[in-house]
Every structure is written in structure tokens, then in C-alpha cells.
Short mmCIF file of C-alpha atoms in Angstrom, two decimals:
data_model
loop_
_atom_site.label_atom_id
_atom_site.label_comp_id
_atom_site.label_asym_id
_atom_site.label_seq_id
_atom_site.Cartn_x
_atom_site.Cartn_y
_atom_site.Cartn_z
CA UNK A 760 -100.88 107.12 63.34
CA UNK A 761 -101.74 107.61 59.69
CA UNK A 762 -105.32 108.68 59.08
CA UNK A 763 -106.87 106.71 56.20
CA UNK A 764 -110.49 106.98 55.10
CA UNK A 765 -112.08 104.02 53.34
CA UNK A 766 -113.56 104.92 49.94
CA UNK A 767 -114.60 101.72 48.18
CA UNK A 768 -113.71 98.10 47.52
CA UNK A 769 -112.38 96.83 44.22
CA UNK A 770 -112.85 93.36 42.73
CA UNK A 771 -112.19 90.71 45.42
CA UNK A 772 -112.11 93.52 47.96
CA UNK A 773 -112.17 92.70 51.67
CA UNK A 774 -112.76 95.39 54.26
CA UNK A 775 -113.92 94.20 57.72
CA UNK A 776 -115.92 96.77 59.63
CA UNK A 777 -113.60 99.22 61.35
CA UNK A 778 -110.52 97.74 59.66
CA UNK A 779 -107.67 99.94 58.48
CA UNK A 780 -105.27 99.75 55.57
CA UNK A 781 -103.24 96.85 56.98
CA UNK A 782 -106.29 94.61 57.58
CA UNK A 783 -107.94 95.24 54.20
CA UNK A 784 -107.21 94.00 50.70
CA UNK A 785 -108.14 95.30 47.25
CA UNK A 786 -109.61 98.49 48.69
CA UNK A 787 -109.20 102.21 47.98
CA UNK A 788 -108.34 104.53 50.86
CA UNK A 789 -108.00 108.29 51.04
CA UNK A 790 -105.97 110.69 53.13
CA UNK A 791 -105.00 114.38 52.84
CA UNK A 792 -101.79 114.98 50.96
CA UNK A 793 -98.78 115.79 53.13
CA UNK A 794 -95.76 115.95 50.85
CA UNK A 795 -96.16 118.33 47.87
CA UNK A 796 -96.08 117.06 44.29
CA UNK A 797 -92.81 118.37 42.86
CA UNK A 798 -93.27 116.94 39.37
CA UNK A 799 -95.95 115.11 37.44
CA UNK A 800 -94.68 111.58 37.02
CA UNK A 801 -95.31 107.85 37.23
CA UNK A 802 -92.80 105.44 38.70
CA UNK A 803 -92.60 102.06 40.34
CA UNK A 804 -92.41 98.35 39.58
CA UNK A 805 -94.69 95.31 39.49
CA UNK A 806 -95.49 95.51 43.20
CA UNK A 807 -95.53 99.27 43.83
CA UNK A 808 -96.72 102.07 41.57
CA UNK A 809 -96.85 105.82 42.18
CA UNK A 810 -98.63 108.47 40.09
CA UNK A 811 -98.40 112.20 40.92
CA UNK A 812 -100.45 114.86 39.12
CA UNK A 813 -101.97 118.29 39.68
CA UNK A 814 -104.95 120.23 38.36
CA UNK A 815 -105.97 123.85 38.14
CA UNK A 816 -103.50 126.73 38.01
CA UNK A 817 -102.30 129.72 39.96
CA UNK A 818 -103.58 130.05 43.49
CA UNK A 819 -106.23 127.42 42.68
CA UNK A 820 -103.76 124.67 41.81
CA UNK A 821 -104.30 121.38 43.62
CA UNK A 822 -102.34 118.14 43.78
CA UNK A 823 -103.12 114.47 44.12
CA UNK A 824 -101.17 111.25 44.36
CA UNK A 825 -102.10 107.60 43.73
CA UNK A 826 -99.94 105.13 45.62
CA UNK A 827 -100.17 101.36 45.52
CA UNK A 828 -99.87 99.80 48.98
CA UNK A 829 -99.78 96.04 48.49
CA UNK A 830 -103.16 95.09 47.05
CA UNK A 831 -104.70 98.38 48.20
CA UNK A 832 -104.65 101.83 46.64
CA UNK A 833 -104.10 105.05 48.59
CA UNK A 834 -105.31 108.35 47.15
CA UNK A 835 -103.78 111.53 48.58
CA UNK A 836 -105.17 114.92 47.56
CA UNK A 837 -105.28 118.61 48.42
CA UNK A 838 -108.28 119.91 50.39
CA UNK A 839 -110.27 120.73 47.22
CA UNK A 840 -110.97 117.02 46.79
CA UNK A 841 -112.24 117.25 43.21
CA UNK A 842 -110.43 114.13 42.06
CA UNK A 843 -111.70 112.21 45.07
CA UNK A 844 -115.28 113.14 44.18
CA UNK A 845 -114.61 112.25 40.55
CA UNK A 846 -113.22 108.83 41.52
CA UNK A 847 -116.05 108.01 43.93
CA UNK A 848 -118.50 108.17 41.02
CA UNK A 849 -116.61 105.38 39.25
CA UNK A 850 -116.97 101.67 39.85
CA UNK A 851 -113.33 100.69 40.20
CA UNK A 852 -112.63 96.97 39.79
CA UNK A 853 -108.85 97.02 39.37
CA UNK A 854 -105.99 99.27 40.44
CA UNK A 855 -105.13 100.01 36.83
CA UNK A 856 -108.55 101.53 36.25
CA UNK A 857 -108.00 104.06 39.03
CA UNK A 858 -104.68 105.10 37.49
CA UNK A 859 -106.25 105.51 34.04
CA UNK A 860 -109.14 107.54 35.48
CA UNK A 861 -106.56 109.83 37.09
CA UNK A 862 -104.94 110.39 33.68
CA UNK A 863 -108.34 111.05 32.06
CA UNK A 864 -109.09 113.55 34.83
CA UNK A 865 -105.81 115.36 34.13
CA UNK A 866 -106.41 115.42 30.36
CA UNK A 867 -109.84 116.97 30.83
CA UNK A 868 -108.40 119.57 33.20
CA UNK A 869 -105.80 120.62 30.61
CA UNK A 870 -108.49 120.72 27.93
CA UNK A 871 -110.50 123.11 30.08
CA UNK A 872 -107.51 125.36 30.84
CA UNK A 873 -106.57 125.59 27.16
CA UNK A 874 -110.16 126.28 26.11
CA UNK A 875 -110.54 129.13 28.56
CA UNK A 876 -107.05 130.37 27.79
CA UNK A 877 -108.07 130.90 24.16
CA UNK A 878 -111.13 132.85 25.31
CA UNK A 879 -108.85 135.01 27.46
CA UNK A 880 -106.67 135.69 24.45
CA UNK A 881 -109.66 136.86 22.41
CA UNK A 882 -110.66 139.26 25.19
CA UNK A 883 -107.15 140.73 25.20
CA UNK A 884 -107.15 141.06 21.42
CA UNK A 885 -110.43 142.99 21.54
CA UNK A 886 -108.85 145.49 23.95
CA UNK A 887 -105.83 146.33 21.77
CA UNK A 888 -107.38 148.97 19.56
CA UNK A 889 -106.39 152.56 20.43
CA UNK A 890 -104.08 151.51 23.27
CA UNK A 891 -100.58 152.93 23.30
CA UNK A 892 -99.41 151.88 26.76
CA UNK A 893 -97.83 148.63 27.93
CA UNK A 894 -100.62 147.37 30.21
CA UNK A 895 -101.98 144.82 27.73
CA UNK A 896 -98.47 143.87 26.66
CA UNK A 897 -97.73 142.57 30.14
CA UNK A 898 -101.00 140.63 30.16
CA UNK A 899 -100.12 138.99 26.87
CA UNK A 900 -96.66 138.08 28.14
CA UNK A 901 -98.23 136.61 31.28
CA UNK A 902 -100.62 134.61 29.14
CA UNK A 903 -97.77 133.31 26.98
CA UNK A 904 -96.03 132.09 30.14
CA UNK A 905 -99.22 130.35 31.22
CA UNK A 906 -99.59 128.69 27.84
CA UNK A 907 -95.97 127.55 27.93
CA UNK A 908 -96.69 125.92 31.29
CA UNK A 909 -99.58 124.04 29.67
CA UNK A 910 -97.08 122.71 27.15
CA UNK A 911 -94.77 121.51 29.92
CA UNK A 912 -97.65 119.66 31.54
CA UNK A 913 -98.57 118.04 28.22
CA UNK A 914 -94.99 116.78 27.85
CA UNK A 915 -95.09 115.28 31.35
CA UNK A 916 -98.44 113.65 30.63
CA UNK A 917 -97.14 112.28 27.33
CA UNK A 918 -94.23 110.64 29.13
CA UNK A 919 -96.63 109.00 31.60
CA UNK A 920 -98.91 107.66 28.85
CA UNK A 921 -95.95 106.45 26.79
CA UNK A 922 -94.54 104.48 29.72
CA UNK A 923 -97.92 102.80 30.21
CA UNK A 924 -98.29 102.01 26.49
CA UNK A 925 -94.79 100.52 26.37
CA UNK A 926 -95.75 98.02 29.07
CA UNK A 927 -93.67 99.33 31.96
CA UNK A 928 -96.37 98.39 34.46
CA UNK A 929 -98.22 95.33 33.08
CA UNK A 930 -99.39 93.95 36.44
CA UNK A 931 -101.21 97.13 37.46
CA UNK A 932 -102.58 98.24 34.08
CA UNK A 933 -104.01 94.87 33.04
CA UNK A 934 -107.80 94.73 32.65
CA UNK A 935 -107.94 98.45 31.88
CA UNK A 936 -107.17 98.44 28.17
CA UNK A 937 -110.40 100.19 27.15
CA UNK A 938 -109.63 103.11 29.45
CA UNK A 939 -106.05 103.08 28.22
CA UNK A 940 -107.25 103.48 24.62
CA UNK A 941 -109.61 106.27 25.61
CA UNK A 942 -106.82 108.11 27.42
CA UNK A 943 -104.51 107.80 24.39
CA UNK A 944 -107.22 109.13 22.07
CA UNK A 945 -108.14 112.03 24.34
CA UNK A 946 -104.50 112.95 24.77
CA UNK A 947 -103.93 113.00 21.01
CA UNK A 948 -106.81 115.46 20.57
CA UNK A 949 -105.46 117.54 23.46
CA UNK A 950 -102.00 117.70 21.91
CA UNK A 951 -103.36 118.65 18.48
CA UNK A 952 -105.55 121.39 19.97
CA UNK A 953 -102.62 122.80 21.90
CA UNK A 954 -100.34 122.91 18.85
CA UNK A 955 -103.04 124.49 16.69
CA UNK A 956 -103.70 127.28 19.16
CA UNK A 957 -100.02 127.84 19.94
CA UNK A 958 -99.27 128.98 16.39
CA UNK A 959 -101.94 131.66 16.67
CA UNK A 960 -100.87 132.80 20.12
CA UNK A 961 -97.21 133.19 19.14
CA UNK A 962 -98.22 135.69 16.44
CA UNK A 963 -100.46 137.73 18.72
CA UNK A 964 -97.65 139.64 20.42
CA UNK A 965 -96.19 140.67 17.06
CA UNK A 966 -99.64 141.84 15.98
CA UNK A 967 -100.07 143.82 19.17
CA UNK A 968 -96.64 145.45 18.74
CA UNK A 969 -97.67 146.59 15.27
CA UNK A 970 -100.95 148.02 16.63
CA UNK A 971 -99.11 149.92 19.37
CA UNK A 972 -96.64 151.33 16.83
CA UNK A 973 -99.46 152.54 14.59
CA UNK A 974 -101.25 154.17 17.52
CA UNK A 975 -98.07 155.93 18.66
CA UNK A 976 -97.47 157.26 15.14
CA UNK A 977 -101.04 158.56 14.91
CA UNK A 978 -100.87 160.33 18.25
CA UNK A 979 -97.42 161.71 17.49
CA UNK A 980 -98.75 163.35 14.33
CA UNK A 981 -101.59 164.88 16.33
CA UNK A 982 -99.26 166.28 18.99
CA UNK A 983 -96.92 167.65 16.34
CA UNK A 984 -99.73 169.58 14.66
CA UNK A 985 -100.95 170.93 18.00
CA UNK A 986 -97.43 171.95 19.00
CA UNK A 987 -96.87 173.82 15.74
CA UNK A 988 -100.17 175.63 16.14
CA UNK A 989 -99.39 176.47 19.77
CA UNK A 990 -96.00 177.88 18.84
CA UNK A 991 -97.55 180.11 16.18
CA UNK A 992 -100.31 181.31 18.51
CA UNK A 993 -97.84 181.85 21.32
CA UNK A 994 -95.67 184.03 19.08
CA UNK A 995 -98.66 186.02 17.86
CA UNK A 996 -100.33 186.58 21.24
CA UNK A 997 -96.97 187.16 22.90
CA UNK A 998 -96.44 190.09 20.61
CA UNK A 999 -99.96 191.39 21.28
CA UNK A 1000 -99.41 191.16 25.03
CA UNK A 1001 -97.09 194.13 24.89
CA UNK A 1002 -99.68 196.17 22.97
CA UNK A 1003 -102.92 194.99 24.63
CA UNK A 1004 -102.67 192.85 27.81
CA UNK A 1005 -106.31 191.69 27.53
CA UNK A 1006 -105.77 190.15 24.12
CA UNK A 1007 -102.49 188.61 25.25
CA UNK A 1008 -104.10 186.99 28.31
CA UNK A 1009 -107.03 185.70 26.22
CA UNK A 1010 -104.58 184.19 23.74
CA UNK A 1011 -102.65 182.52 26.52
CA UNK A 1012 -105.84 180.94 27.88
CA UNK A 1013 -106.68 179.74 24.36
CA UNK A 1014 -103.27 178.16 23.95
CA UNK A 1015 -103.61 176.41 27.32
CA UNK A 1016 -107.02 175.06 26.35
CA UNK A 1017 -105.73 173.64 23.08
CA UNK A 1018 -102.81 172.00 24.86
CA UNK A 1019 -105.11 170.49 27.51
CA UNK A 1020 -107.41 169.18 24.78
CA UNK A 1021 -104.51 167.53 23.02
CA UNK A 1022 -103.44 165.89 26.28
CA UNK A 1023 -106.98 164.55 26.79
CA UNK A 1024 -107.01 163.04 23.30
CA UNK A 1025 -103.58 161.58 23.86
CA UNK A 1026 -104.52 159.94 27.15
CA UNK A 1027 -108.03 158.91 26.20
CA UNK A 1028 -106.90 155.35 25.57
CA UNK A 1029 -105.76 154.91 29.15
CA UNK A 1030 -109.27 155.59 30.46
CA UNK A 1031 -110.57 152.42 28.84
CA UNK A 1032 -110.98 149.65 31.36
CA UNK A 1033 -108.67 146.73 30.90
CA UNK A 1034 -110.88 143.66 30.42
CA UNK A 1035 -110.83 141.06 33.13
CA UNK A 1036 -110.06 137.55 32.01
CA UNK A 1037 -111.72 134.52 33.54
CA UNK A 1038 -110.83 133.25 36.99
CA UNK A 1039 -109.34 129.81 36.32
CA UNK A 1040 -109.32 129.02 40.03
CA UNK A 1041 -113.04 128.44 39.96
CA UNK A 1042 -113.22 126.24 36.89
CA UNK A 1043 -111.34 122.97 36.77
CA UNK A 1044 -113.30 120.51 34.67
CA UNK A 1045 -116.05 120.64 32.11
CA UNK A 1046 -119.49 119.37 33.05
CA UNK A 1047 -119.14 116.40 30.72
CA UNK A 1048 -116.33 114.96 32.83
CA UNK A 1049 -118.29 115.30 36.02
CA UNK A 1050 -121.25 113.30 34.74
CA UNK A 1051 -121.89 109.92 36.22
CA UNK A 1052 -120.95 106.92 34.06
CA UNK A 1053 -123.67 105.23 32.06
CA UNK A 1054 -124.00 101.59 31.14
CA UNK A 1055 -122.01 101.98 27.91
CA UNK A 1056 -119.04 103.87 29.36
CA UNK A 1057 -115.54 102.36 29.27
CA UNK A 1058 -115.62 101.55 33.01
CA UNK A 1059 -118.80 99.50 32.48
CA UNK A 1060 -117.11 97.62 29.67
CA UNK A 1061 -114.10 96.95 31.90
CA UNK A 1062 -116.27 95.49 34.65
CA UNK A 1063 -117.84 93.11 32.19
#
């Protein structure tokens, strides 16, 4: 038996006490997600509509699904339940409003990930000076892969919004035009912010490569000078060793000390702690999205 939890009634909603999904109409129900979301998409027809999205990233990624079941709406989500909490703060009158709130939730999540991604990039840039190893290079490559994934999600979201704007689902999206306009505007700003930051991020790896090359050249010159000096001292004290062992041994110790000092200077960069970037698992949405709606919010205008 499927386990559904009643959340709220929409306009003309009917939910007798103790009734389930089959005996209710125009109501929103919730249940834990069972089948994973393989792709972010919207599909369906005039009688059945399905929207699948995710939020977060890495080990903190969660999924949710909105599924129309007759006149009712079923929300399925991962255990985190952030979208469920977000939706319960809204006064949903029509099914289309719930779908548009899901898209707004996803847009805000991507905005947050991109914003914190840029902060991560600045932290990495600040750590580049005097580094000649590949540790930060791998972090930058990992960040570029993350940012590319953000772009893939934006493309999927753009396809969803375009299908709605083109009138693919008029029966479900009717009476939610204010939210639809807000989603289109927020998405446009999201897309522009992503493209603006992408141009900077693409150049960062080239900049880092140049910094590493300069650092290697500087340290190579230092080691060359030390090596030439060590060779000269080794020749001089090696000759003295045959005449006076004490002087020869002292010279050998001196040469070893200079070589050790050069090694310390060469490896000094590796002793610097690699900065830790933010933990995206613990931050999904900005505080502004989690605020309760006021009287002049789009959902209030829809209900009027």
C-alpha cells in the first residue's frame, strides 16, 4: 500500500478526515521518493503532468518529483525535505502554481551554487602565489567540472521553461501566469550571471599555468646557483681533504648545509595549507527564498 501524507488542499479541495489519495480531490500529498531522478525534465499531457528536478550537489544532492494524479498533486522527495518545507509555506490554489514554485526553487538553488562557486574560485586564486606543485591545478579542474555541470542544469531548466512558455501544458499552468513571468525573469538573470562568470573562470586555468611556470623558473635559477656554488666548494674542500682532514670535513658539512637550505627554500611552497572551499552540502538556498510570502507576493496575486 502506497504511503501518502496529506499536505494541503488547493482551490475547491476536498479531503474527508482520514481519506487517502483516491478519496480526495484538488489536494497535495507527499511521499518519500522511490525511483531516482535520472534527468531534469517535464513531460505529460492535459490530464497528467510530471516534473523532475534536483537541488544541491555532490553528496548533498537531493531529488524531488511533482506528479499530477487526476485532480490531485503528489510530491515525492529525498529525505532532506527542503522543497516540501518550502512548498508548505505557500498557499497553493492551483496545480500550476505548485509546478512554478518548484521551478523557482530550482532557480534559486542554482543561483546559490553559482554564487558560492565564484567565492570558491577566489579562494583558489589567492592560494596560487608561490606554488609550484599540481595540488591547486586539480582543484581548479574539479571546479571547472562542477561549473560545467551547472551549465548542463541551466540548459535542462531552460528547456522546461520554454515548453511551459510555448503552451505545452495549458490546462495545468493556467491561473499561474504571474509566477510564470517571475520564473522567466529569474531564469534570465541566472543565465546572464552564469555566462558572465564563465568567461572569467575559463581564463583562470591559463593564468594559473603561467604562475606555475614563473615559479618553476625562479626556483630553477636558485637551484642552479646553489649547484654551481656547491660544485666549486666541493672541488676546493675535496682538494683540502687530502692535506688537512679537519678542513675537508668542515667543508663537506658546509656544502651539505647549503644544499639542505636550498631544498627547504624549494619546498617551502608545499608547506602552505591548501585553502578549504565551502561545503555546498550544507547550503542549498539563500535566506530570501526561505522567507514566508507576504501580501504582495506573486502567490497572493494569483489567489486574488
